Short mmCIF file of C-alpha atoms and ligand atoms in Angstrom, two decimals:
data_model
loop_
_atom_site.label_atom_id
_atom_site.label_comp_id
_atom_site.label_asym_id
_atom_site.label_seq_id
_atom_site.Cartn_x
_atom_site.Cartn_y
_atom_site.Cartn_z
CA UNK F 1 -20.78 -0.04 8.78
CA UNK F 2 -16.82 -0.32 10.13
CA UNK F 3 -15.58 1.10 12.74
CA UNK F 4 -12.21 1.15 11.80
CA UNK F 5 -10.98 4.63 11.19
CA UNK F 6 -7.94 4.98 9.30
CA UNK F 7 -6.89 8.35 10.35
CA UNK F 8 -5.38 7.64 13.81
CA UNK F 9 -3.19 5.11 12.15
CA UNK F 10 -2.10 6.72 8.96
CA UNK F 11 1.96 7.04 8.36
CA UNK F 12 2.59 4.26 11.02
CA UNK F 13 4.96 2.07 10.38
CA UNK F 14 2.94 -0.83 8.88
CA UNK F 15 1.68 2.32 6.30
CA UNK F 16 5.36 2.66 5.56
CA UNK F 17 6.11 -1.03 4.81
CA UNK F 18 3.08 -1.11 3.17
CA UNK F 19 3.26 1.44 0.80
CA UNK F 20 7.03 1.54 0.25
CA UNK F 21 6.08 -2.15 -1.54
CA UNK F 22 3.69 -1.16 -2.96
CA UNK F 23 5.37 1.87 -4.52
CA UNK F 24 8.18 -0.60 -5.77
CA UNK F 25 5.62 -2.86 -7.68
CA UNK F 26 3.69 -0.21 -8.97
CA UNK F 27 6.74 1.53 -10.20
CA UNK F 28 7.41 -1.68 -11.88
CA UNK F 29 4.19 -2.52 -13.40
CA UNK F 30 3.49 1.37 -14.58
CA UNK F 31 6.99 0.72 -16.44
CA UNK F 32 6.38 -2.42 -17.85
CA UNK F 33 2.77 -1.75 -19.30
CA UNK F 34 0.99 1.16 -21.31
CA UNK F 35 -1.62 1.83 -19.17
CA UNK F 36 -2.27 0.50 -15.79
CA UNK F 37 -5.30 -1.01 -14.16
CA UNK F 38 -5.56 -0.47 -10.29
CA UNK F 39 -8.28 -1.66 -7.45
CA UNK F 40 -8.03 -1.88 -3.71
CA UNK F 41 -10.75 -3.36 -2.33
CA UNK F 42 -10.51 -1.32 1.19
CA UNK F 43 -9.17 1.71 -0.16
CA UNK F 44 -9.44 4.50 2.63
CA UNK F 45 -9.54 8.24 1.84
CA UNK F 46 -7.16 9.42 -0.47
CA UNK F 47 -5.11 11.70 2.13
CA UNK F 48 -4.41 12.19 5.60
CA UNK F 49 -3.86 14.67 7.71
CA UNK F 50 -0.54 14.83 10.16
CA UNK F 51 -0.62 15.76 13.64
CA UNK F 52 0.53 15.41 16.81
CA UNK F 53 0.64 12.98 18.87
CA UNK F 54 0.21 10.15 16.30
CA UNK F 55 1.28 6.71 15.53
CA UNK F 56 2.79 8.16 12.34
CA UNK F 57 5.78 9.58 14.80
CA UNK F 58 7.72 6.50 14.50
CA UNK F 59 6.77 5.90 11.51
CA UNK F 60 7.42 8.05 8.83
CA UNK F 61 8.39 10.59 11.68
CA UNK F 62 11.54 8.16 11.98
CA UNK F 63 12.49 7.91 8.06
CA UNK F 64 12.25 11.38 7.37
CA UNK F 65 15.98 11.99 9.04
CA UNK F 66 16.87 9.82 6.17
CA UNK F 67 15.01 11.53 3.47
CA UNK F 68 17.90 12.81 0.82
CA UNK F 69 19.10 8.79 0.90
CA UNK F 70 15.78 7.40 0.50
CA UNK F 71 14.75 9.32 -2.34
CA UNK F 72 15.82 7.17 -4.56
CA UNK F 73 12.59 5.40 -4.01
CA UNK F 74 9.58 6.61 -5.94
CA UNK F 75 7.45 6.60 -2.43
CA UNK F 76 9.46 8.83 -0.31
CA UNK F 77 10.13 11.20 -4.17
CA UNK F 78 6.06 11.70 -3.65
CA UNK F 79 6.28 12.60 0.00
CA UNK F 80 9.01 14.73 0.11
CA UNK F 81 7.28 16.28 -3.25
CA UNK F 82 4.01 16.28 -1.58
CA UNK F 83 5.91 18.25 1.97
CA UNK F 84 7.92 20.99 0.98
CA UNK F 85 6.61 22.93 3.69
CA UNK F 86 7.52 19.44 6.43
CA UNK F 87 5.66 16.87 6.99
CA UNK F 88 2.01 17.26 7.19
CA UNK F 89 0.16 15.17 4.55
CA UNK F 90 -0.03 11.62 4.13
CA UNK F 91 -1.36 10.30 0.72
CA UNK F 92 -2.89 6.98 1.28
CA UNK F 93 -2.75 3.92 -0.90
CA UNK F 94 -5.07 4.98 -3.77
CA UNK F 95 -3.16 8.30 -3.67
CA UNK F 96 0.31 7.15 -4.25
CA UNK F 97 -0.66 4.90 -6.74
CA UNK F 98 -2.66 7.87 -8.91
CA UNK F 99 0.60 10.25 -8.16
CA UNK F 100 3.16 7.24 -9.59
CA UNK F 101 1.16 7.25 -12.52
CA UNK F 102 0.45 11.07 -12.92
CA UNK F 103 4.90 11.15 -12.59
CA UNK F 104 5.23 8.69 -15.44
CA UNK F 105 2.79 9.78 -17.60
CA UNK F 106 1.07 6.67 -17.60
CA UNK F 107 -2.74 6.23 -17.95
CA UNK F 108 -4.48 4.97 -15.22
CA UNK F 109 -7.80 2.85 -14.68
CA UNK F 110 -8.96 2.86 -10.90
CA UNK F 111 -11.75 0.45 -8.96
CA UNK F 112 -12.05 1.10 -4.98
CA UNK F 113 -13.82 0.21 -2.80
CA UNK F 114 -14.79 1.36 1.17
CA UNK F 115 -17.81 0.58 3.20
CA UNK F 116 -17.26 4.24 5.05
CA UNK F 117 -19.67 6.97 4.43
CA UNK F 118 -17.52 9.15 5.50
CA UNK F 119 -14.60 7.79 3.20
CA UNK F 120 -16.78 8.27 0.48
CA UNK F 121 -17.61 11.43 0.67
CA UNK F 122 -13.83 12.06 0.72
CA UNK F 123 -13.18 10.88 -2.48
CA UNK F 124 -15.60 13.27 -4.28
CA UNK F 125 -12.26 16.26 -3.80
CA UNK F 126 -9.53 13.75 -4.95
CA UNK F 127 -7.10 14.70 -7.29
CA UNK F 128 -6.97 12.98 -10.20
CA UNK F 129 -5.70 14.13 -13.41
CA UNK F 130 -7.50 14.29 -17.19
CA UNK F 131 -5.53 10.64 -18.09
CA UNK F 132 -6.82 9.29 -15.15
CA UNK F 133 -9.87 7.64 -14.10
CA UNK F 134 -11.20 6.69 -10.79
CA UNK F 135 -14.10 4.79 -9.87
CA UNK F 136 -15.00 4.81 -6.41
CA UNK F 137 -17.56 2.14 -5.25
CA UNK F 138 -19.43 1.89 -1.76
CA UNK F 139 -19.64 -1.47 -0.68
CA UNK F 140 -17.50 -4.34 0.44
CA UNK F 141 -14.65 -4.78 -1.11
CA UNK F 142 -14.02 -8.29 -0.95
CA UNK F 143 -17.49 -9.10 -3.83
CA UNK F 144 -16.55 -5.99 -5.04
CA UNK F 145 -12.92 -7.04 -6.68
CA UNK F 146 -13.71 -10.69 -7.36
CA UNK F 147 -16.50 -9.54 -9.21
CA UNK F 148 -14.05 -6.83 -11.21
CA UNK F 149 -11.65 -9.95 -11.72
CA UNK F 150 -14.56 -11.90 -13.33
CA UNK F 151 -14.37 -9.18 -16.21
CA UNK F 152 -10.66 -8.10 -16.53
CA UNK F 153 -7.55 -9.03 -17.34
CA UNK F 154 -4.23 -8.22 -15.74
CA UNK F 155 -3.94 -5.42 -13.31
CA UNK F 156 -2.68 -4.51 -9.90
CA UNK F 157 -4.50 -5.21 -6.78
CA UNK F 158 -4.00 -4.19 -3.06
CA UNK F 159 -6.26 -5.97 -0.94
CA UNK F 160 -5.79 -4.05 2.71
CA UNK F 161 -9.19 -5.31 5.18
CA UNK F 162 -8.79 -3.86 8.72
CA UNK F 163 -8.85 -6.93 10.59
CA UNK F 164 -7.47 -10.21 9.30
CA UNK F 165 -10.05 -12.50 11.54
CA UNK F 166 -10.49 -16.07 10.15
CA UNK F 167 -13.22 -15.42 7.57
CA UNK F 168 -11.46 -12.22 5.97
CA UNK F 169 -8.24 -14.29 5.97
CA UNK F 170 -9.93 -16.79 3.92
CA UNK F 171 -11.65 -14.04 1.50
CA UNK F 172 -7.86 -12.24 1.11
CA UNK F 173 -5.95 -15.51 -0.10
CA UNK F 174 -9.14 -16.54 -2.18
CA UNK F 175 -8.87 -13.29 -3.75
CA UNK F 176 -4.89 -13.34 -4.36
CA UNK F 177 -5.13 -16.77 -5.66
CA UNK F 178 -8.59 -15.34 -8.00
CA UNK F 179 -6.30 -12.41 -8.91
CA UNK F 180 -3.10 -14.31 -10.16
CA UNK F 181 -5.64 -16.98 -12.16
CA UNK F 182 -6.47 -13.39 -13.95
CA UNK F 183 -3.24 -12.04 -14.64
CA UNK F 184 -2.98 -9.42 -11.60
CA UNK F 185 -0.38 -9.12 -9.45
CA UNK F 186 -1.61 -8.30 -6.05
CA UNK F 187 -0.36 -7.31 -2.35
CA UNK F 188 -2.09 -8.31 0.80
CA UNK F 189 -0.73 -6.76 3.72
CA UNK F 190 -0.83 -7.36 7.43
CA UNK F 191 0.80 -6.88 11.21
CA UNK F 192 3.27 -9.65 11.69
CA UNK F 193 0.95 -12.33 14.54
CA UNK F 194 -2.23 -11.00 13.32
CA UNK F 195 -2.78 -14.46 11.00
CA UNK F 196 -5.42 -16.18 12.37
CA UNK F 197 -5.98 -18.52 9.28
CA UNK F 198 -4.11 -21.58 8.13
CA UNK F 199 -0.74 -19.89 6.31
CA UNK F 200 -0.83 -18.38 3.45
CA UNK F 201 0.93 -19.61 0.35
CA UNK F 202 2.20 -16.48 -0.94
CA UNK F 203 5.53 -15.05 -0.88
CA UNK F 204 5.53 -12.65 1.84
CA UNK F 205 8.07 -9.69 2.84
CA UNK F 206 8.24 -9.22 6.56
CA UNK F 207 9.77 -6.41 8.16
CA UNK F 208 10.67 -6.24 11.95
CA UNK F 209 10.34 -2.50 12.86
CA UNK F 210 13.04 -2.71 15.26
CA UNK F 211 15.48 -3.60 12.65
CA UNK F 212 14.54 -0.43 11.06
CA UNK F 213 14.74 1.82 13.53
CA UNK F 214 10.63 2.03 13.83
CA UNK F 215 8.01 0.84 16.45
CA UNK F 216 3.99 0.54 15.99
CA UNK F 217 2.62 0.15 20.23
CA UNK F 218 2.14 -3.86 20.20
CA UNK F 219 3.33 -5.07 16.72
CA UNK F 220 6.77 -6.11 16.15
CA UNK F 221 6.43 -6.05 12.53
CA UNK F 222 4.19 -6.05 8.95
CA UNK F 223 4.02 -9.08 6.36
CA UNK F 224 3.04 -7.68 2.73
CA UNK F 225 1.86 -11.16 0.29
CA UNK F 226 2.58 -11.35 -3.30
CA UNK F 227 0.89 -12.86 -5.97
CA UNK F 228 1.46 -13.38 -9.57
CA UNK F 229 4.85 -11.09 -9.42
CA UNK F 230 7.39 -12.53 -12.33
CA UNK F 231 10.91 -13.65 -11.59
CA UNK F 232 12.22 -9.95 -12.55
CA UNK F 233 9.88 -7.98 -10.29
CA UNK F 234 10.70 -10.53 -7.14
CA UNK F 235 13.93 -10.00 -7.89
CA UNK F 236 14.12 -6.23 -7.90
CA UNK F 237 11.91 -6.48 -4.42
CA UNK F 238 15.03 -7.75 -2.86
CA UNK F 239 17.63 -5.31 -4.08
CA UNK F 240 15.73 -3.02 -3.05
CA UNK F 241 14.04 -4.00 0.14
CA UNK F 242 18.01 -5.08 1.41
CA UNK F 243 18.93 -0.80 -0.10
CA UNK F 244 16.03 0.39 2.35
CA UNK F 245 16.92 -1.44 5.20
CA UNK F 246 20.42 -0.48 4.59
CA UNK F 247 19.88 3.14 4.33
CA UNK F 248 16.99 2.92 7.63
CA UNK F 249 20.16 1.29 9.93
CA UNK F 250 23.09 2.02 8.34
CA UNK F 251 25.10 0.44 11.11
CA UNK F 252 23.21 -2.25 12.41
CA UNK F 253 22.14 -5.75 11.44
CA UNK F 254 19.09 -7.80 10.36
C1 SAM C 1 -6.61 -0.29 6.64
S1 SAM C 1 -7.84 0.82 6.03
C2 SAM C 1 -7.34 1.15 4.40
C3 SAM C 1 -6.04 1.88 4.27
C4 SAM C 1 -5.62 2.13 2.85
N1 SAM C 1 -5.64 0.90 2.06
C5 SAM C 1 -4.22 2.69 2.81
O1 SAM C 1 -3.26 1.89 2.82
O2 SAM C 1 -4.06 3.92 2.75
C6 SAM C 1 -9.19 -0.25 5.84
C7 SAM C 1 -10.43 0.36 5.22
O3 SAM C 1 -11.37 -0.70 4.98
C8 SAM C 1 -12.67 -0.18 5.07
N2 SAM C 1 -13.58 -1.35 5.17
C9 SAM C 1 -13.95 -2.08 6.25
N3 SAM C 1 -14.72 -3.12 5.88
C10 SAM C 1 -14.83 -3.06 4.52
C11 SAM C 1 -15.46 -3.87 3.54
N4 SAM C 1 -16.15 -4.97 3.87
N5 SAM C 1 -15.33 -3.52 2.24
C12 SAM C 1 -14.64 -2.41 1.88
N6 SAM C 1 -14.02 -1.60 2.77
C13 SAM C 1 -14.11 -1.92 4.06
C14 SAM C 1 -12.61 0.76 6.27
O4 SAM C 1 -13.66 1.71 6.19
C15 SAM C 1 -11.20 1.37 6.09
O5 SAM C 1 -11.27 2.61 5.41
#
């Protein structure tokens, strides 16, 4: 069983870097297909709550000052939709992804996977609409997708393991690589230093937390990998990454 418990962590700022990405490409993908398939292979519980203290303070504590500017982004649109009342709730991954798809109308096919009892039992209450479909799976992730990949086609895939230590290193690129062979395009995210395997071949999108005005206790930053992203999708991830930072220090530099 892990011991890693997502809910002291949830909203930090590695969560924001994370799922602000990962918001962009699904945006992108759920506008580009008819009909979306998802899987995470360590998904976590579909929503957290808020409270204080928490790392999530200078995290999303820090961007919501910025909120009216940065909801031109589909991520902080499904916060600030999902807060009216301030900021309480924290949708994880799995979450965002079902509410992008639930805003565009778009049906959605979901695989995840969590070794956690207790993350389990979470997912029975999610909310997931009639278009929808969810499938969550106890077990470990890692078999769990590149068995899915064996028997699909084309997708998107966030592959999130609590630890990168040398062997789950070496099962995440394995899987990217597996996943862009397939026709997926899929996200692998980390804490900038954490790599303890060779480097990976992947484009990745860093982002100090200083720059943007955030901090996460030791880590000076998060590194999110992409694979199998076209030309026009890496080159949206730009614009847009350069209009967040932008809007997160409007004054300073990079
Ligand atoms: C970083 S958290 C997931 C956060 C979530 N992806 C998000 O962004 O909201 C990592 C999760 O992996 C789960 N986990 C640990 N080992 C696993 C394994 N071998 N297979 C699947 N899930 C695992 C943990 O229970 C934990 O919920």
């Amino acid at each position: 069983m892990s011991s890693y418990d997502h809910r002291t962590h949830a909203a930090n700022a590695g969560d924001v870097w994370k799922h602000f990405l990962l918001m962009e490409v699904a945006d992108y993908c759920l506008h580009n297909c008819d009909g979306l398939s998802y899987a995470e292979s360590h998904v976590g519980r579909p929503d957290y709550a808020l409270s204080i203290p928490g790392e999530w303070e200078t995290g999303l504590g820090r961007c919501w000052q910025h909120l009216p500017d940065l909801q031109k982004f589909l991520f902080f649109r499904i916060l600030a939709d999902l807060n009216r009342q301030g900021l309480r709730l924290y949708p994880g991954s799995a979450r965002l992804v079902l509410e992008a798809s639930r805003i565009q109308g778009q049906r959605l096919s979901a695989d995840l996977w969590d070794i956690d009892p207790g993350v389990a039992s979470s997912w029975d209450e999610a909310p997931v609409a009639s278009f929808q479909e969810v499938r969550f799976h106890r077990g470990d992730g890692f078999s769990g997708v590149f068995e899915l990949l064996d028997v699909s086609f084309g997708g998107l895939l966030l592959v999130d393991p609590p630890h990168l230590d040398p062997a789950s290193a070496l099962l995440a690129e394995r899987l990217l690589g597996r996943a862009e062979e397939r026709g997926w395009v899929a996200l692998l995210w980390e804490m900038m230093g954490e790599r303890t395997s060779p480097e990976c071949n992947f484009e990745a999108y860093e982002l100090e937390f200083k720059g943007a005005g955030l901090s996460c206790g030791r880590w000076a930053g998060a590194v999110v990998s992409l694979a199998g992203a076209d030309g026009a999708l890496r080159q949206r991830l730009r614009r847009r990454i350069e209009m967040f930072l932008k809007i997160m220090r409007p004054t300073g530099t990079f």
